mmCIF file of C-alpha atoms in Angstrom:
data_model
loop_
_atom_site.group_PDB
_atom_site.id
_atom_site.type_symbol
_atom_site.label_atom_id
_atom_site.label_comp_id
_atom_site.label_asym_id
_atom_site.label_seq_id
_atom_site.Cartn_x
_atom_site.Cartn_y
_atom_site.Cartn_z
ATOM 1 C CA UNK L 1 -14.599 9.403 14.871
ATOM 2 C CA UNK L 2 -14.788 8.502 18.517
ATOM 3 C CA UNK L 3 -11.706 6.549 19.507
ATOM 4 C CA UNK L 4 -12.348 6.433 23.215
ATOM 5 C CA UNK L 5 -14.806 4.386 25.206
ATOM 6 C CA UNK L 6 -15.077 1.651 22.597
ATOM 7 C CA UNK L 7 -14.243 -1.800 23.729
ATOM 8 C CA UNK L 8 -10.859 -2.714 22.436
ATOM 9 C CA UNK L 9 -10.883 -5.515 19.942
ATOM 10 C CA UNK L 10 -7.772 -7.162 18.597
ATOM 11 C CA UNK L 11 -7.572 -10.266 16.440
ATOM 12 C CA UNK L 12 -4.251 -11.928 15.786
ATOM 13 C CA UNK L 13 -2.959 -14.308 13.139
ATOM 14 C CA UNK L 14 0.437 -16.000 13.309
ATOM 15 C CA UNK L 15 1.997 -16.919 9.978
ATOM 16 C CA UNK L 16 4.717 -19.554 9.555
ATOM 17 C CA UNK L 17 7.204 -16.869 8.458
ATOM 18 C CA UNK L 18 8.006 -13.169 8.890
ATOM 19 C CA UNK L 19 5.201 -11.090 7.373
ATOM 20 C CA UNK L 20 6.033 -8.026 5.314
ATOM 21 C CA UNK L 21 3.437 -7.107 2.680
ATOM 22 C CA UNK L 22 -0.245 -7.027 3.668
ATOM 23 C CA UNK L 23 -3.494 -5.671 2.256
ATOM 24 C CA UNK L 24 -7.253 -5.768 2.962
ATOM 25 C CA UNK L 25 -9.745 -6.794 0.322
ATOM 26 C CA UNK L 26 -12.375 -4.179 -0.546
ATOM 27 C CA UNK L 27 -15.063 -6.590 -1.714
ATOM 28 C CA UNK L 28 -18.214 -6.161 0.381
ATOM 29 C CA UNK L 29 -18.798 -9.924 0.571
ATOM 30 C CA UNK L 30 -15.297 -10.676 1.975
ATOM 31 C CA UNK L 31 -15.147 -8.333 4.924
ATOM 32 C CA UNK L 32 -12.240 -9.602 7.002
ATOM 33 C CA UNK L 33 -10.053 -11.046 4.250
ATOM 34 C CA UNK L 34 -6.412 -10.074 3.919
ATOM 35 C CA UNK L 35 -3.436 -11.171 1.842
ATOM 36 C CA UNK L 36 -0.027 -11.541 3.507
ATOM 37 C CA UNK L 37 3.391 -11.888 1.907
ATOM 38 C CA UNK L 38 6.357 -13.645 3.476
ATOM 39 C CA UNK L 39 9.750 -12.066 3.945
ATOM 40 C CA UNK L 40 12.261 -14.888 3.582
ATOM 41 C CA UNK L 41 15.713 -14.017 2.262
ATOM 42 C CA UNK L 42 15.689 -16.564 -0.528
ATOM 43 C CA UNK L 43 13.960 -17.158 -3.849
ATOM 44 C CA UNK L 44 11.055 -19.219 -2.510
ATOM 45 C CA UNK L 45 8.503 -17.059 -0.746
ATOM 46 C CA UNK L 46 4.789 -17.397 -0.045
ATOM 47 C CA UNK L 47 1.553 -15.454 -0.082
ATOM 48 C CA UNK L 48 -1.324 -16.421 2.203
ATOM 49 C CA UNK L 49 -4.942 -15.392 2.024
ATOM 50 C CA UNK L 50 -6.454 -15.303 5.495
ATOM 51 C CA UNK L 51 -9.967 -14.569 6.700
ATOM 52 C CA UNK L 52 -11.505 -13.903 10.075
ATOM 53 C CA UNK L 53 -14.291 -16.305 10.982
ATOM 54 C CA UNK L 54 -16.692 -13.911 12.621
ATOM 55 C CA UNK L 55 -18.465 -16.663 14.589
ATOM 56 C CA UNK L 56 -15.339 -18.165 16.163
ATOM 57 C CA UNK L 57 -13.274 -14.932 16.064
ATOM 58 C CA UNK L 58 -10.339 -16.930 14.686
ATOM 59 C CA UNK L 59 -8.256 -16.195 11.613
ATOM 60 C CA UNK L 60 -8.073 -19.084 9.148
ATOM 61 C CA UNK L 61 -5.657 -19.462 6.275
ATOM 62 C CA UNK L 62 -7.828 -19.912 3.174
ATOM 63 C CA UNK L 63 -4.977 -20.681 0.836
ATOM 64 C CA UNK L 64 -1.234 -20.361 0.364
ATOM 65 C CA UNK L 65 0.649 -20.018 -2.912
ATOM 66 C CA UNK L 66 4.287 -19.748 -3.919
ATOM 67 C CA UNK L 67 5.835 -16.424 -4.867
ATOM 68 C CA UNK L 68 9.330 -15.842 -6.244
ATOM 69 C CA UNK L 69 11.217 -13.471 -3.915
ATOM 70 C CA UNK L 70 9.424 -11.543 -1.157
ATOM 71 C CA UNK L 71 6.483 -9.430 -2.292
ATOM 72 C CA UNK L 72 7.352 -5.722 -2.049
ATOM 73 C CA UNK L 73 3.631 -4.923 -2.084
ATOM 74 C CA UNK L 74 0.303 -6.751 -2.278
ATOM 75 C CA UNK L 75 -2.963 -5.160 -3.310
ATOM 76 C CA UNK L 76 -6.475 -6.424 -4.025
ATOM 77 C CA UNK L 77 -8.298 -4.963 -7.006
ATOM 78 C CA UNK L 78 -10.018 -1.751 -5.827
ATOM 79 C CA UNK L 79 -13.420 -3.036 -6.834
ATOM 80 C CA UNK L 80 -15.909 -2.175 -4.088
ATOM 81 C CA UNK L 81 -18.921 -3.348 -6.104
ATOM 82 C CA UNK L 82 -17.620 -6.798 -7.038
ATOM 83 C CA UNK L 83 -17.899 -6.131 -10.779
ATOM 84 C CA UNK L 84 -14.469 -7.434 -11.750
ATOM 85 C CA UNK L 85 -12.951 -10.881 -11.234
ATOM 86 C CA UNK L 86 -11.522 -11.382 -7.727
ATOM 87 C CA UNK L 87 -7.956 -10.318 -8.486
ATOM 88 C CA UNK L 88 -4.844 -9.772 -6.390
ATOM 89 C CA UNK L 89 -1.631 -8.096 -7.572
ATOM 90 C CA UNK L 90 1.890 -8.554 -6.194
ATOM 91 C CA UNK L 91 5.181 -6.872 -7.004
ATOM 92 C CA UNK L 92 8.658 -8.318 -6.680
ATOM 93 C CA UNK L 93 10.779 -9.172 -9.683
ATOM 94 C CA UNK L 94 7.695 -8.535 -11.854
ATOM 95 C CA UNK L 95 4.113 -7.387 -11.442
ATOM 96 C CA UNK L 96 1.855 -10.419 -11.194
ATOM 97 C CA UNK L 97 -1.936 -10.559 -11.314
ATOM 98 C CA UNK L 98 -3.554 -13.531 -9.563
ATOM 99 C CA UNK L 99 -7.128 -14.776 -9.679
ATOM 100 C CA UNK L 100 -8.456 -15.855 -6.297
ATOM 101 C CA UNK L 101 -11.181 -18.431 -5.780
ATOM 102 C CA UNK L 102 -12.372 -20.128 -2.607
ATOM 103 C CA UNK L 103 -10.101 -23.101 -3.174
ATOM 104 C CA UNK L 104 -7.060 -21.850 -5.046
ATOM 105 C CA UNK L 105 -5.180 -18.851 -6.368
ATOM 106 C CA UNK L 106 -3.709 -18.989 -9.838
ATOM 107 C CA UNK L 107 -1.495 -16.687 -11.854
ATOM 108 C CA UNK L 108 -3.424 -14.790 -14.522
ATOM 109 C CA UNK L 109 -0.596 -12.750 -15.984
ATOM 110 C CA UNK L 110 2.982 -11.670 -15.418
ATOM 111 C CA UNK L 111 3.766 -8.137 -16.566
ATOM 112 C CA UNK L 112 7.343 -7.506 -17.638
ATOM 113 C CA UNK L 113 8.438 -4.498 -19.652
ATOM 114 C CA UNK L 114 12.084 -5.527 -20.117
ATOM 115 C CA UNK L 115 11.312 -7.556 -23.211
ATOM 116 C CA UNK L 116 14.783 -7.114 -24.696
ATOM 117 C CA UNK L 117 16.860 -8.394 -21.778
ATOM 118 C CA UNK L 118 16.997 -11.303 -19.388
ATOM 119 C CA UNK L 119 17.726 -8.917 -16.540
ATOM 120 C CA UNK L 120 14.747 -7.507 -14.693
ATOM 121 C CA UNK L 121 15.034 -4.510 -12.394
ATOM 122 C CA UNK L 122 13.088 -5.308 -9.221
ATOM 123 C CA UNK L 123 9.827 -3.482 -8.603
ATOM 124 C CA UNK L 124 9.810 -1.588 -5.319
ATOM 125 C CA UNK L 125 6.072 -0.875 -5.229
ATOM 126 C CA UNK L 126 2.938 -0.340 -7.306
ATOM 127 C CA UNK L 127 -0.499 1.216 -7.061
ATOM 128 C CA UNK L 128 -3.844 0.149 -8.480
ATOM 129 C CA UNK L 129 -5.978 3.023 -9.746
ATOM 130 C CA UNK L 130 -9.226 3.231 -7.758
ATOM 131 C CA UNK L 131 -11.189 5.148 -10.385
ATOM 132 C CA UNK L 132 -10.092 2.875 -13.232
ATOM 133 C CA UNK L 133 -9.186 -0.647 -12.011
ATOM 134 C CA UNK L 134 -7.848 -1.403 -15.501
ATOM 135 C CA UNK L 135 -4.809 0.751 -14.718
ATOM 136 C CA UNK L 136 -1.821 0.064 -12.447
ATOM 137 C CA UNK L 137 1.463 1.881 -11.965
ATOM 138 C CA UNK L 138 4.769 0.291 -10.907
ATOM 139 C CA UNK L 139 7.966 1.837 -9.536
ATOM 140 C CA UNK L 140 11.375 0.293 -10.097
ATOM 141 C CA UNK L 141 14.979 0.560 -8.995
ATOM 142 C CA UNK L 142 15.853 1.315 -12.656
ATOM 143 C CA UNK L 143 14.566 4.936 -12.072
ATOM 144 C CA UNK L 144 11.372 4.354 -14.055
ATOM 145 C CA UNK L 145 7.656 4.217 -13.400
ATOM 146 C CA UNK L 146 5.471 2.180 -15.728
ATOM 147 C CA UNK L 147 1.735 2.606 -16.197
ATOM 148 C CA UNK L 148 0.036 -0.636 -17.200
ATOM 149 C CA UNK L 149 -3.324 -1.211 -18.844
ATOM 150 C CA UNK L 150 -5.218 -4.366 -17.875
ATOM 151 C CA UNK L 151 -7.816 -6.163 -19.893
ATOM 152 C CA UNK L 152 -10.135 -8.311 -17.772
ATOM 153 C CA UNK L 153 -12.477 -10.521 -19.752
ATOM 154 C CA UNK L 154 -15.366 -12.637 -18.564
ATOM 155 C CA UNK L 155 -14.557 -16.071 -17.176
ATOM 156 C CA UNK L 156 -14.838 -18.670 -19.937
ATOM 157 C CA UNK L 157 -13.768 -22.045 -18.689
ATOM 158 C CA UNK L 158 -10.126 -22.099 -17.610
ATOM 159 C CA UNK L 159 -8.809 -19.499 -20.034
ATOM 160 C CA UNK L 160 -6.648 -16.727 -18.631
ATOM 161 C CA UNK L 161 -8.576 -13.666 -19.607
ATOM 162 C CA UNK L 162 -6.539 -11.087 -17.803
ATOM 163 C CA UNK L 163 -3.775 -9.551 -19.868
ATOM 164 C CA UNK L 164 -1.795 -6.353 -19.661
ATOM 165 C CA UNK L 165 0.135 -3.916 -21.816
ATOM 166 C CA UNK L 166 2.442 -0.962 -21.159
ATOM 167 C CA UNK L 167 0.546 2.294 -21.545
ATOM 168 C CA UNK L 168 3.586 4.410 -20.811
ATOM 169 C CA UNK L 169 6.993 4.165 -19.192
ATOM 170 C CA UNK L 170 8.910 7.179 -17.975
ATOM 171 C CA UNK L 171 12.144 7.996 -16.205
ATOM 172 C CA UNK L 172 10.686 9.422 -13.008
ATOM 173 C CA UNK L 173 13.743 10.126 -10.837
ATOM 174 C CA UNK L 174 17.527 10.441 -11.008
ATOM 175 C CA UNK L 175 17.909 7.354 -8.829
ATOM 176 C CA UNK L 176 15.813 4.359 -7.716
ATOM 177 C CA UNK L 177 12.056 4.941 -7.390
ATOM 178 C CA UNK L 178 10.705 3.480 -4.132
ATOM 179 C CA UNK L 179 6.976 4.173 -4.240
ATOM 180 C CA UNK L 180 4.201 5.331 -6.559
ATOM 181 C CA UNK L 181 0.637 6.382 -5.825
ATOM 182 C CA UNK L 182 -2.274 7.670 -7.893
ATOM 183 C CA UNK L 183 -3.908 10.890 -6.730
ATOM 184 C CA UNK L 184 -7.667 11.413 -6.542
ATOM 185 C CA UNK L 185 -7.225 14.934 -7.917
ATOM 186 C CA UNK L 186 -8.735 15.877 -11.263
ATOM 187 C CA UNK L 187 -10.951 12.833 -11.670
ATOM 188 C CA UNK L 188 -8.495 10.357 -10.162
ATOM 189 C CA UNK L 189 -7.215 8.833 -13.409
ATOM 190 C CA UNK L 190 -4.285 10.867 -14.608
ATOM 191 C CA UNK L 191 -2.291 12.217 -11.687
ATOM 192 C CA UNK L 192 0.249 10.228 -9.734
ATOM 193 C CA UNK L 193 3.277 10.902 -7.595
ATOM 194 C CA UNK L 194 6.463 9.019 -6.820
ATOM 195 C CA UNK L 195 9.299 9.120 -4.295
ATOM 196 C CA UNK L 196 12.793 7.767 -4.506
ATOM 197 C CA UNK L 197 16.432 7.588 -3.555
ATOM 198 C CA UNK L 198 17.079 11.141 -4.785
ATOM 199 C CA UNK L 199 14.970 12.393 -1.846
ATOM 200 C CA UNK L 200 12.260 14.050 -3.944
ATOM 201 C CA UNK L 201 8.480 13.743 -4.257
ATOM 202 C CA UNK L 202 7.484 14.237 -7.885
ATOM 203 C CA UNK L 203 4.040 14.607 -9.363
ATOM 204 C CA UNK L 204 3.060 13.565 -12.886
ATOM 205 C CA UNK L 205 0.052 13.992 -15.145
ATOM 206 C CA UNK L 206 -0.450 11.258 -17.739
ATOM 207 C CA UNK L 207 -1.844 13.878 -20.140
ATOM 208 C CA UNK L 208 1.357 15.983 -19.921
ATOM 209 C CA UNK L 209 4.261 13.649 -19.320
ATOM 210 C CA UNK L 210 6.856 16.005 -20.760
ATOM 211 C CA UNK L 211 7.264 17.617 -17.337
ATOM 212 C CA UNK L 212 6.852 16.728 -13.692
ATOM 213 C CA UNK L 213 6.496 18.873 -10.578
ATOM 214 C CA UNK L 214 8.812 18.478 -7.613
ATOM 215 C CA UNK L 215 6.537 18.879 -4.582
ATOM 216 C CA UNK L 216 9.182 18.324 -1.920
ATOM 217 C CA UNK L 217 12.856 17.540 -1.475
ATOM 218 C CA UNK L 218 14.337 16.108 1.684
ATOM 219 C CA UNK L 219 16.697 18.774 3.101
ATOM 220 C CA UNK L 220 19.501 16.217 3.546
ATOM 221 C CA UNK L 221 18.616 14.411 0.289
ATOM 222 C CA UNK L 222 17.857 11.262 2.244
ATOM 223 C CA UNK L 223 15.947 8.678 0.208
ATOM 224 C CA UNK L 224 12.163 8.875 0.569
ATOM 225 C CA UNK L 225 10.652 5.415 0.971
ATOM 226 C CA UNK L 226 6.873 5.825 1.121
ATOM 227 C CA UNK L 227 4.228 8.115 -0.244
ATOM 228 C CA UNK L 228 0.596 8.112 0.771
ATOM 229 C CA UNK L 229 -2.212 10.392 -0.477
ATOM 230 C CA UNK L 230 -4.946 11.608 1.838
ATOM 231 C CA UNK L 231 -8.038 9.587 0.882
ATOM 232 C CA UNK L 232 -10.482 12.480 1.278
ATOM 233 C CA UNK L 233 -8.473 15.569 0.348
ATOM 234 C CA UNK L 234 -6.136 15.158 -2.635
ATOM 235 C CA UNK L 235 -4.165 18.254 -1.638
ATOM 236 C CA UNK L 236 -2.427 16.389 1.172
ATOM 237 C CA UNK L 237 0.101 13.605 1.107
ATOM 238 C CA UNK L 238 2.456 12.034 3.600
ATOM 239 C CA UNK L 239 5.988 10.787 3.085
ATOM 240 C CA UNK L 240 8.913 9.549 5.156
ATOM 241 C CA UNK L 241 12.648 9.374 4.710
ATOM 242 C CA UNK L 242 14.822 6.316 5.190
ATOM 243 C CA UNK L 243 15.750 5.723 8.862
ATOM 244 C CA UNK L 244 13.669 8.731 9.902
ATOM 245 C CA UNK L 245 11.547 8.860 13.059
ATOM 246 C CA UNK L 246 9.084 11.350 11.595
ATOM 247 C CA UNK L 247 6.406 11.532 8.933
ATOM 248 C CA UNK L 248 6.162 14.670 6.818
ATOM 249 C CA UNK L 249 2.746 15.971 5.691
ATOM 250 C CA UNK L 250 2.803 17.999 2.473
ATOM 251 C CA UNK L 251 0.253 20.256 0.809
ATOM 252 C CA UNK L 252 0.625 20.286 -2.991
ATOM 253 C CA UNK L 253 -0.589 23.908 -3.013
ATOM 254 C CA UNK L 254 2.421 24.907 -0.874
ATOM 255 C CA UNK L 255 5.263 22.921 -2.439
ATOM 256 C CA UNK L 256 8.567 22.258 -0.680
ATOM 257 C CA UNK L 257 7.455 23.248 2.843
ATOM 258 C CA UNK L 258 5.885 20.562 5.039
ATOM 259 C CA UNK L 259 2.603 21.632 6.660
ATOM 260 C CA UNK L 260 3.182 19.223 9.547
ATOM 261 C CA UNK L 261 5.744 16.859 10.993
ATOM 262 C CA UNK L 262 4.603 13.911 13.059
ATOM 263 C CA UNK L 263 7.556 13.117 15.260
ATOM 264 C CA UNK L 264 6.598 11.113 18.356
ATOM 265 C CA UNK L 265 8.098 7.816 17.231
ATOM 266 C CA UNK L 266 11.283 6.728 18.967
ATOM 267 C CA UNK L 267 12.591 4.542 16.135
ATOM 268 C CA UNK L 268 12.370 4.611 12.361
ATOM 269 C CA UNK L 269 8.927 4.792 10.774
ATOM 270 C CA UNK L 270 7.987 1.966 8.400
ATOM 271 C CA UNK L 271 4.383 2.570 7.460
ATOM 272 C CA UNK L 272 1.791 5.300 6.872
ATOM 273 C CA UNK L 273 -1.958 4.902 6.324
ATOM 274 C CA UNK L 274 -4.527 7.679 5.963
ATOM 275 C CA UNK L 275 -8.024 7.095 7.281
ATOM 276 C CA UNK L 276 -10.342 6.098 4.430
ATOM 277 C CA UNK L 277 -13.273 8.125 5.786
ATOM 278 C CA UNK L 278 -11.698 11.229 7.321
ATOM 279 C CA UNK L 279 -9.343 13.812 5.854
ATOM 280 C CA UNK L 280 -7.708 14.588 9.196
ATOM 281 C CA UNK L 281 -6.703 11.194 10.586
ATOM 282 C CA UNK L 282 -3.547 9.265 9.767
ATOM 283 C CA UNK L 283 -1.847 6.237 11.288
ATOM 284 C CA UNK L 284 1.926 5.804 11.456
ATOM 285 C CA UNK L 285 3.817 2.668 12.516
ATOM 286 C CA UNK L 286 7.438 2.159 13.426
ATOM 287 C CA UNK L 287 10.257 0.037 14.812
ATOM 288 C CA UNK L 288 9.395 1.334 18.309
ATOM 289 C CA UNK L 289 6.521 -1.235 18.280
ATOM 290 C CA UNK L 290 3.996 1.622 18.117
ATOM 291 C CA UNK L 291 1.078 2.385 15.840
ATOM 292 C CA UNK L 292 -0.013 5.996 16.397
ATOM 293 C CA UNK L 293 -3.182 7.687 15.153
ATOM 294 C CA UNK L 294 -2.961 11.440 14.657
ATOM 295 C CA UNK L 295 -5.567 14.158 14.202
ATOM 296 C CA UNK L 296 -4.071 16.780 11.895
ATOM 297 C CA UNK L 297 -7.062 19.135 11.921
ATOM 298 C CA UNK L 298 -4.992 21.852 13.578
ATOM 299 C CA UNK L 299 -2.570 22.242 10.664
ATOM 300 C CA UNK L 300 -0.609 24.381 10.076
ATOM 301 C CA UNK L 301 -0.330 24.615 13.878
ATOM 302 C CA UNK L 302 2.115 22.013 15.157
ATOM 303 C CA UNK L 303 0.688 18.555 15.845
ATOM 304 C CA UNK L 304 2.211 17.678 19.196
ATOM 305 C CA UNK L 305 0.824 14.274 20.131
ATOM 306 C CA UNK L 306 -1.140 11.403 18.643
ATOM 307 C CA UNK L 307 -4.703 10.843 19.837
ATOM 308 C CA UNK L 308 -4.300 7.087 20.086
ATOM 309 C CA UNK L 309 -1.334 4.783 20.564
ATOM 310 C CA UNK L 310 -1.088 1.015 20.346
ATOM 311 C CA UNK L 311 2.009 -0.926 21.351
ATOM 312 C CA UNK L 312 2.607 -4.221 19.559
ATOM 313 C CA UNK L 313 4.903 -7.061 20.599
ATOM 314 C CA UNK L 314 7.444 -6.309 17.873
ATOM 315 C CA UNK L 315 8.715 -3.800 15.331
ATOM 316 C CA UNK L 316 5.748 -2.880 13.106
ATOM 317 C CA UNK L 317 6.766 -2.996 9.466
ATOM 318 C CA UNK L 318 3.415 -2.395 7.771
ATOM 319 C CA UNK L 319 0.102 -0.695 8.544
ATOM 320 C CA UNK L 320 -3.062 -0.747 6.404
ATOM 321 C CA UNK L 321 -6.358 0.988 7.201
ATOM 322 C CA UNK L 322 -9.304 -1.015 5.849
ATOM 323 C CA UNK L 323 -10.976 1.180 3.243
ATOM 324 C CA UNK L 324 -14.398 -0.458 3.443
ATOM 325 C CA UNK L 325 -14.333 -0.897 7.240
ATOM 326 C CA UNK L 326 -12.859 2.321 8.560
ATOM 327 C CA UNK L 327 -12.855 1.233 12.194
ATOM 328 C CA UNK L 328 -10.254 -1.481 11.502
ATOM 329 C CA UNK L 329 -6.500 -1.144 11.051
ATOM 330 C CA UNK L 330 -4.122 -3.998 10.209
ATOM 331 C CA UNK L 331 -0.496 -4.107 11.355
ATOM 332 C CA UNK L 332 2.332 -6.592 10.798
ATOM 333 C CA UNK L 333 5.257 -7.371 13.059
ATOM 334 C CA UNK L 334 7.533 -10.433 13.196
ATOM 335 C CA UNK L 335 5.358 -13.342 11.981
ATOM 336 C CA UNK L 336 2.099 -11.745 13.159
ATOM 337 C CA UNK L 337 -0.815 -9.913 11.627
ATOM 338 C CA UNK L 338 -3.057 -8.044 14.066
ATOM 339 C CA UNK L 339 -6.229 -6.199 13.233
ATOM 340 C CA UNK L 340 -7.234 -3.512 15.691
ATOM 341 C CA UNK L 341 -10.597 -1.840 16.118
ATOM 342 C CA UNK L 342 -10.059 1.908 16.566
#
């Protein structure tokens, strides 16, 4: 992965509101398409689908739709072959699955597992299983994680043919759960991990839900906000604590002791993204306006400095590495999306 000597390419899109959630599509026919969620502190929020016109090098908004509350996460269906309908999921008060067409986006289903009460505990995050796109997992402030099964039918007229059911719900942590992510280990279907306000990283196996494994606990019991599995080597994952300036790299084979700490940021870290094509590259982004790319090949020797740094014009609150185009990274700050060629 040569990061030097390439001509620097940056494309920028300015949204009409502060951008928080963001995700790249993986469909091969929609290369530079991303979904962006607004962060407006009121009920009425928006999601935009934007695409880069490769001839004019300009981002265009393809369509905008309403979303209740800000989206805590947005994710396109992990369908690299284009076999499933073109679906987008968002989390907020509920998990929603949307069907995207060239002209409009419409709600296919709303997944709510609090059938017996009017109160819904907000969803902090979710993950869409890459091996089985009929499975998603959500994390909630009510201490639970829920694994959902999706049924996606063929398109027959205007009928909503996407529906979902709860496969399992479990109390995952002692306090709020802030993130969930499926692991590629063991076939990629059954293992997932979560992080939360109790400061622990816990790993679960859907085949043996009676126990979980605590992989790591923050020494000061600070809440852990994000969790990100290495895309090439399922032994490694990264996490970060609330208001922390460092990212901790863990090896599941050596629980409880970080194998590396990435600590060059000068303000709190907000986002982590592993390279899709390399087991030893990771990007971190923070309130210091910086997106840093690290080479962690030397672990367990200390990783002193990043190999690449980019300074944005604002505090970066999200970073996503495009899985089907590994030389592109997306970042969000203020009301801007930028995609950077690395």
